[in-house]
mmCIF file of C-alpha atoms in Angstrom:
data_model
loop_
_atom_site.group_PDB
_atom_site.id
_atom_site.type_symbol
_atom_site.label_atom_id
_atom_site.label_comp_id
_atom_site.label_asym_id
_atom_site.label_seq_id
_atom_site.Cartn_x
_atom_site.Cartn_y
_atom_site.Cartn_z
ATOM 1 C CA UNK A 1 95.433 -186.814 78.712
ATOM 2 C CA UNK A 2 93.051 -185.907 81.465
ATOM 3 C CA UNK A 3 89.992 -188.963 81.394
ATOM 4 C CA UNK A 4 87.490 -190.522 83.575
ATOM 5 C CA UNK A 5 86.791 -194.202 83.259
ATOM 6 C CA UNK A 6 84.041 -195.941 84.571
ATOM 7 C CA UNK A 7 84.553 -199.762 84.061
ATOM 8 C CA UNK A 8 81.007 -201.071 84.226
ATOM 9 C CA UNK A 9 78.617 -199.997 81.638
ATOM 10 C CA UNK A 10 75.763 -201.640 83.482
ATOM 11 C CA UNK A 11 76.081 -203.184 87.304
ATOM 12 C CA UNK A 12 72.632 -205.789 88.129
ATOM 13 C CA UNK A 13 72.846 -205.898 92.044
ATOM 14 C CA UNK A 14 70.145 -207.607 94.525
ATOM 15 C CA UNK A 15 68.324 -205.190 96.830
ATOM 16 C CA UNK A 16 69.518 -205.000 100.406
ATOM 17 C CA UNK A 17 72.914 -206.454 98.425
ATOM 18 C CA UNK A 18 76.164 -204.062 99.138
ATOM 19 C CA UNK A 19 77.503 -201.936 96.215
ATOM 20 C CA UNK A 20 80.467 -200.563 94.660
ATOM 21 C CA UNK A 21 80.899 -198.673 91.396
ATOM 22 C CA UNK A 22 84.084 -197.950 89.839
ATOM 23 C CA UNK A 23 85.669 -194.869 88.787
ATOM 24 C CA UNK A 24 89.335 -194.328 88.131
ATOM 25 C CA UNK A 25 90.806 -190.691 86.378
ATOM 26 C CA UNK A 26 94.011 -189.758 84.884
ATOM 27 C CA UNK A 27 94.309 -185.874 86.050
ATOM 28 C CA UNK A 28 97.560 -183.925 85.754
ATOM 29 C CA UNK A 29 96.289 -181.273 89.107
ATOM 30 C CA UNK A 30 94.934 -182.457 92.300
ATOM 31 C CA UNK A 31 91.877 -183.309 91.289
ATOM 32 C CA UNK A 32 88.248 -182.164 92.850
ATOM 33 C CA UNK A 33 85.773 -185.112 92.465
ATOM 34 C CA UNK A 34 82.365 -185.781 92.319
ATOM 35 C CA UNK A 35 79.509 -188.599 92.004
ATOM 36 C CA UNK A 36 76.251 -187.595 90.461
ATOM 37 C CA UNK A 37 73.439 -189.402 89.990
ATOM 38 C CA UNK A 38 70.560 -189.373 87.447
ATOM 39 C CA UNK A 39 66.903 -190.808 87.480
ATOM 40 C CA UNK A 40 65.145 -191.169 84.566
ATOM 41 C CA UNK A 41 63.795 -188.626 82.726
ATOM 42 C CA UNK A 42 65.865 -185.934 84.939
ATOM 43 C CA UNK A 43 69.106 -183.952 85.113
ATOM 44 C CA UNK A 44 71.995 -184.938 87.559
ATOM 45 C CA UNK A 45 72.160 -184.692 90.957
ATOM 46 C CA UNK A 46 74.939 -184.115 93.142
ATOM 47 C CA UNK A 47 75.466 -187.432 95.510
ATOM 48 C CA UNK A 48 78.868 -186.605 96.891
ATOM 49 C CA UNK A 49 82.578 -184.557 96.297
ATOM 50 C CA UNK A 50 85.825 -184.450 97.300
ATOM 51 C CA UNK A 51 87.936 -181.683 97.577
ATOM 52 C CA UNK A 52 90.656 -182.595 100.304
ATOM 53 C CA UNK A 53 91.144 -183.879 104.024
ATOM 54 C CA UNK A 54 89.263 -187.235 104.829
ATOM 55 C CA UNK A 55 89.743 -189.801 101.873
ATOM 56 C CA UNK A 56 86.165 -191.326 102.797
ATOM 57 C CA UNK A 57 83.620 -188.883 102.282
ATOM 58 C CA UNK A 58 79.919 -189.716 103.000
ATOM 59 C CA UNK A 59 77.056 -188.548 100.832
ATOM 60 C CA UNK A 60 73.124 -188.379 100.095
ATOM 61 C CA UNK A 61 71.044 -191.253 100.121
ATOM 62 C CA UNK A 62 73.166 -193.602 102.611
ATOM 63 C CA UNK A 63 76.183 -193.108 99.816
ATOM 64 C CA UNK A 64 80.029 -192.637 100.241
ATOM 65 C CA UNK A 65 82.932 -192.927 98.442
ATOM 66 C CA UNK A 66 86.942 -193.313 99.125
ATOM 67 C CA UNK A 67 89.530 -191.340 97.350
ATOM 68 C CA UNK A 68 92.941 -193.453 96.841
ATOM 69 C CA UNK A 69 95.839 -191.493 94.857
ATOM 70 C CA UNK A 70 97.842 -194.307 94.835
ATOM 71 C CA UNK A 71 95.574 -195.745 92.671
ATOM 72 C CA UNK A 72 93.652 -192.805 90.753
ATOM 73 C CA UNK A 73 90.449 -194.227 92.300
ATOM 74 C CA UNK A 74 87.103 -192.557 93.340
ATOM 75 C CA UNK A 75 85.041 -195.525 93.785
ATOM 76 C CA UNK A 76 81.441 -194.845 95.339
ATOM 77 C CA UNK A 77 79.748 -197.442 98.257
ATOM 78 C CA UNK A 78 76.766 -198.215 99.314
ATOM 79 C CA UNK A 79 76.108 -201.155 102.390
ATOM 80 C CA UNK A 80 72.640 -201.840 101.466
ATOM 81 C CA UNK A 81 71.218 -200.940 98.193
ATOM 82 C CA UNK A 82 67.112 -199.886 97.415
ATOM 83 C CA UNK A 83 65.094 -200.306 94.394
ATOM 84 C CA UNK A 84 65.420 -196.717 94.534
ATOM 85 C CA UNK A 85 69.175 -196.324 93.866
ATOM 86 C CA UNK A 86 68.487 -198.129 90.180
ATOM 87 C CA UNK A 87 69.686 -195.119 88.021
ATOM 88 C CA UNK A 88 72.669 -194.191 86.125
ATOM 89 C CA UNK A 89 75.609 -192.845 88.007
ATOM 90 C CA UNK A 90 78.680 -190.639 86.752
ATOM 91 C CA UNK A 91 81.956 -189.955 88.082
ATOM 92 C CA UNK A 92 83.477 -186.571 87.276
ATOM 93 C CA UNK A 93 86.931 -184.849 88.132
ATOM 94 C CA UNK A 94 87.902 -181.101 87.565
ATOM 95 C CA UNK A 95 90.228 -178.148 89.219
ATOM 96 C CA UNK A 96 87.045 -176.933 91.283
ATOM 97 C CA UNK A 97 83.332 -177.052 91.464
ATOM 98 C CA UNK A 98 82.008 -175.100 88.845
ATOM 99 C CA UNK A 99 84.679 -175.184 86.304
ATOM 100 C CA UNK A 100 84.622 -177.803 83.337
ATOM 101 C CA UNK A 101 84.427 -180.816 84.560
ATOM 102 C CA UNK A 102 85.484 -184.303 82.690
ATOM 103 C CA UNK A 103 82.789 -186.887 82.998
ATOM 104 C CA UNK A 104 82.973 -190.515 83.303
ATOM 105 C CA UNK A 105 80.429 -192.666 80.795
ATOM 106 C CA UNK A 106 78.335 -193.720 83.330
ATOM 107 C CA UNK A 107 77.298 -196.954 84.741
ATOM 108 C CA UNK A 108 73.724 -197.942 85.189
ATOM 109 C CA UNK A 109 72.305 -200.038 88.102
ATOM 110 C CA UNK A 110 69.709 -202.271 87.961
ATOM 111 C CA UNK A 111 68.492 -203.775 90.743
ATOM 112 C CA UNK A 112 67.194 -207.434 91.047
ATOM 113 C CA UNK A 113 63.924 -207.436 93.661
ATOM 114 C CA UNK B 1 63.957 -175.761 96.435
ATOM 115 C CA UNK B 2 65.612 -173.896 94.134
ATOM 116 C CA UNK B 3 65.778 -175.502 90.364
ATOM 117 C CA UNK B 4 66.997 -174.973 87.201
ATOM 118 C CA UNK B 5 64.275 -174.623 84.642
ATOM 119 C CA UNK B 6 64.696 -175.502 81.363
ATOM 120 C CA UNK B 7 62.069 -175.250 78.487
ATOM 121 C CA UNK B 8 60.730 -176.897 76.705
ATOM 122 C CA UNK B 9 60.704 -180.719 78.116
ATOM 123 C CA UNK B 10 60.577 -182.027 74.890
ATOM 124 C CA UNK B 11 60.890 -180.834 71.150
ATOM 125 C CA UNK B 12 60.222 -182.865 68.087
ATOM 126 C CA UNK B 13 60.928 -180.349 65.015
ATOM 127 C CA UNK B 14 62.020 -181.214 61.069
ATOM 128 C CA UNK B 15 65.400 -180.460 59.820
ATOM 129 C CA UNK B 16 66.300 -177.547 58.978
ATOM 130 C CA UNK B 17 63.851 -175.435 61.718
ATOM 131 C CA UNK B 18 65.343 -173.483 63.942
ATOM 132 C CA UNK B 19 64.862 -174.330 67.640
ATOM 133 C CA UNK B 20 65.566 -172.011 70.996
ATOM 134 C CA UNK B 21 66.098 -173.936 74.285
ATOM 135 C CA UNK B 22 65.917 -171.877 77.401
ATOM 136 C CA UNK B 23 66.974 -172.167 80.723
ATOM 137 C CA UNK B 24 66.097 -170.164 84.135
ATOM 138 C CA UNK B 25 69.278 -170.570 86.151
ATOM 139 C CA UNK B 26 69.208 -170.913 90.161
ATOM 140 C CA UNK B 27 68.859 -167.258 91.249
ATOM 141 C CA UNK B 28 72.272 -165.641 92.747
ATOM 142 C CA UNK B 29 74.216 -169.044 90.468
ATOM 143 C CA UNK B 30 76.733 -166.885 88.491
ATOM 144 C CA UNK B 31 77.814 -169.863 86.349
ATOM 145 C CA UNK B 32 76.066 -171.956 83.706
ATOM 146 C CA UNK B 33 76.752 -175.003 81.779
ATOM 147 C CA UNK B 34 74.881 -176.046 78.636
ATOM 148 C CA UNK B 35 75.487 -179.976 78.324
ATOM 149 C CA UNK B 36 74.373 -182.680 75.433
ATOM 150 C CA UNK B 37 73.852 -186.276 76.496
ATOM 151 C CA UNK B 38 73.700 -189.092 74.258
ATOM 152 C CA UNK B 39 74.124 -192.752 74.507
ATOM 153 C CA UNK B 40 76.800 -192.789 71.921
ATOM 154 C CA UNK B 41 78.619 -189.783 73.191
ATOM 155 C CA UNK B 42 77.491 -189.243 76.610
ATOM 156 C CA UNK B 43 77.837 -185.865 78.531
ATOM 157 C CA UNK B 44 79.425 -183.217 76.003
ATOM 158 C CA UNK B 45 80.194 -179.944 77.194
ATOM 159 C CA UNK B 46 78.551 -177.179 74.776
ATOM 160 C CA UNK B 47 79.074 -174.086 76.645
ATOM 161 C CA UNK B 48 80.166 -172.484 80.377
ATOM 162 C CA UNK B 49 79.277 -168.635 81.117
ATOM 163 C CA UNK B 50 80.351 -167.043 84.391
ATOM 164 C CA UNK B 51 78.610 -163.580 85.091
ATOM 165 C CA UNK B 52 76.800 -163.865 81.907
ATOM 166 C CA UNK B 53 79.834 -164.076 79.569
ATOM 167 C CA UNK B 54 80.672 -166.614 77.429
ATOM 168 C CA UNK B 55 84.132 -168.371 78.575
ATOM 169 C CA UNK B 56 84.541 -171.744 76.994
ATOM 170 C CA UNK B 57 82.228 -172.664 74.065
ATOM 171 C CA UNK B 58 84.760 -175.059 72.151
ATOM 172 C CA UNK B 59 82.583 -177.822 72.095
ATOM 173 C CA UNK B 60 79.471 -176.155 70.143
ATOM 174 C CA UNK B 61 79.591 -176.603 66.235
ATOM 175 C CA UNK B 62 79.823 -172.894 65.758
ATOM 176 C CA UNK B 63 78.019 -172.609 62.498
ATOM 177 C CA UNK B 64 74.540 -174.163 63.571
ATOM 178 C CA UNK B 65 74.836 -173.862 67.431
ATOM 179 C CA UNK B 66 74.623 -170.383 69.631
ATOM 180 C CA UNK B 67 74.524 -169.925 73.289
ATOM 181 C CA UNK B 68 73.727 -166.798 75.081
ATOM 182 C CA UNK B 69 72.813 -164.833 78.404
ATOM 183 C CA UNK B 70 70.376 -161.903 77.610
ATOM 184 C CA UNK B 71 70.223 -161.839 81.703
ATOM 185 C CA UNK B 72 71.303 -163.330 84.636
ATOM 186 C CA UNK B 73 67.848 -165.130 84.800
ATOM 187 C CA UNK B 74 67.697 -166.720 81.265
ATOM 188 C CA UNK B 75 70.560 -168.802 79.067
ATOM 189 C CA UNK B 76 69.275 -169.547 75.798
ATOM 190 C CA UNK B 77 70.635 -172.069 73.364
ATOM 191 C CA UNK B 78 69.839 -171.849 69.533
ATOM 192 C CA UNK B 79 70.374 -174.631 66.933
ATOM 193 C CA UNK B 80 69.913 -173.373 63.112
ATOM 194 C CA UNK B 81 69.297 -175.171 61.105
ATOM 195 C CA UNK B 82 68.824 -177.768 63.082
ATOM 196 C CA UNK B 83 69.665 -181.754 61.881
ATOM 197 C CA UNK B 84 68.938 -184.924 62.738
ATOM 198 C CA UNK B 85 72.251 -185.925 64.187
ATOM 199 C CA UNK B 86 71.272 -182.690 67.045
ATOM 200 C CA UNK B 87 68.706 -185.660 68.323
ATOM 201 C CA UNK B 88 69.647 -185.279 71.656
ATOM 202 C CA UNK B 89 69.178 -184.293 75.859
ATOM 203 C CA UNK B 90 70.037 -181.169 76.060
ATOM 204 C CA UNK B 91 71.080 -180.203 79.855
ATOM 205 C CA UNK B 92 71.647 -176.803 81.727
ATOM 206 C CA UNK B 93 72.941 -176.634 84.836
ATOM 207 C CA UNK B 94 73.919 -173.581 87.383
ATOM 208 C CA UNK B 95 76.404 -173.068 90.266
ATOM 209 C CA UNK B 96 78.703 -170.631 92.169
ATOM 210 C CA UNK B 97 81.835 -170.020 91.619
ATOM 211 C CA UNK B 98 83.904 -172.010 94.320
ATOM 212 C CA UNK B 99 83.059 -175.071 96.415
ATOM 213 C CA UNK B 100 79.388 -175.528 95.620
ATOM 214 C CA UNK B 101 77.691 -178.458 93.460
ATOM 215 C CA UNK B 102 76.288 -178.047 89.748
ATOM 216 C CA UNK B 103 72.677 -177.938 89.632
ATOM 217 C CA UNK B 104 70.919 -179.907 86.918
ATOM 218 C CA UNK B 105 67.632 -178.729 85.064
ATOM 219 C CA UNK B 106 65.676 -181.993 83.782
ATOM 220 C CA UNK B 107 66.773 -181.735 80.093
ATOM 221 C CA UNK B 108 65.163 -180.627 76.801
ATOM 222 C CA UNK B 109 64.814 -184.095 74.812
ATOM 223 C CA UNK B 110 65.301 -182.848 71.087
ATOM 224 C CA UNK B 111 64.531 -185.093 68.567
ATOM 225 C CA UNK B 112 65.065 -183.546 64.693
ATOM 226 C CA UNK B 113 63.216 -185.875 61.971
#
């Protein structure tokens, strides 16, 4: 069956601390993947995707993210995080951009000042 | 910047009303999404258009829910009756067709007393 798992419900991280938030997928194609993030109160925004080439693709907003297909992984990065990155964050995987995509649960960060 | 409007922000209605939720894609986008977000279920896709038609509306309870595209520049989404358990974000979002991100409107917040 074709899933998205996001381990962490909620991740508390200091600010200025590094970050990494999990994703892993079970996807019978080659998958296209994505990180979106969402504020409060708004819709999702598109932080980063990967289609092919480079396994370490960089983002908005200082973000990147590593694509391993040994291990079904998608996990997204960030060196130093802000008090501005505290939102929820979703992981998605699909055959291309704008067809239906299969979304992770989400995992909220909190940051500690 | 371009955005994807959606109207109203927020809807508070009694079971059993009807309620229209409308949504001004990108212009030139020739996709759209209708999502629902809640905690317990997360994203759900309701609905997915390309060039106005309807292509995938499995996850919609057919016999309250109805999606349309009178134009390329509106997608409207009708609950009726509506019930409590419809208490919910309701997201659209808009794209092209290819290697481009989904763009999120900032939700109707439905809540059905």
């Amino acid at each position: 069956a074709q899933s998205v798992t996001q381990p962490d419900i909620h991740i508390t991280v200091s600010e200025g601390a590094s970050l990494e938030l999990r994703c892993n997928y079970s996807y019978g194609a080659t998958p296209y993947l994505f990180w979106y993030v969402q504020s409060p109160g708004q819709g999702l925004q598109l932080l980063l995707k990967y289609f092919s080439g480079d396994t370490l693709v960089q983002g908005i907003k200082g973000f990147e993210a590593e694509f391993k297909r040994s291990q079904s992984s998608f996990n997204l990065r960030k060196p130093s995080v802000h008090w501005s990155d505290a939102a929820e964050y979703f992981c998605a995987v699909g055959e291309a951009s704008n067809y239906q995509l299969i979304w992770g649960a989400g995992t909220k960060l909190i940051i500690k000042p | 910047d371009a955005r994807v409007t959606q109207t109203p922000r927020h809807k508070v209605t009694e079971m059993g009303q009807e309620v229209t939720m409308r949504c001004q894609p990108i212009l030139g986008h020739n996709t759209v999404f209708w999502y629902r977000q809640t905690m317990m279920q997360g994203l759900e896709l309701l609905a997915y258009f390309r060039n106005r038609a309807p292509l995938d509306d499995s996850g919609m309870p057919k016999d309250r829910f109805s999606a349309e595209m009178p134009d390329a520049t509106l997608a409207t989404l009708k609950i009726q009756p509506s019930e409590p358990r419809d208490s919910a974000v309701y997201f659209c979002a808009s794209g092209l067709t290819g290697n481009s991100p989904l763009h999120f409107g900032n939700g109707t917040r439905l809540t059905v007393t």
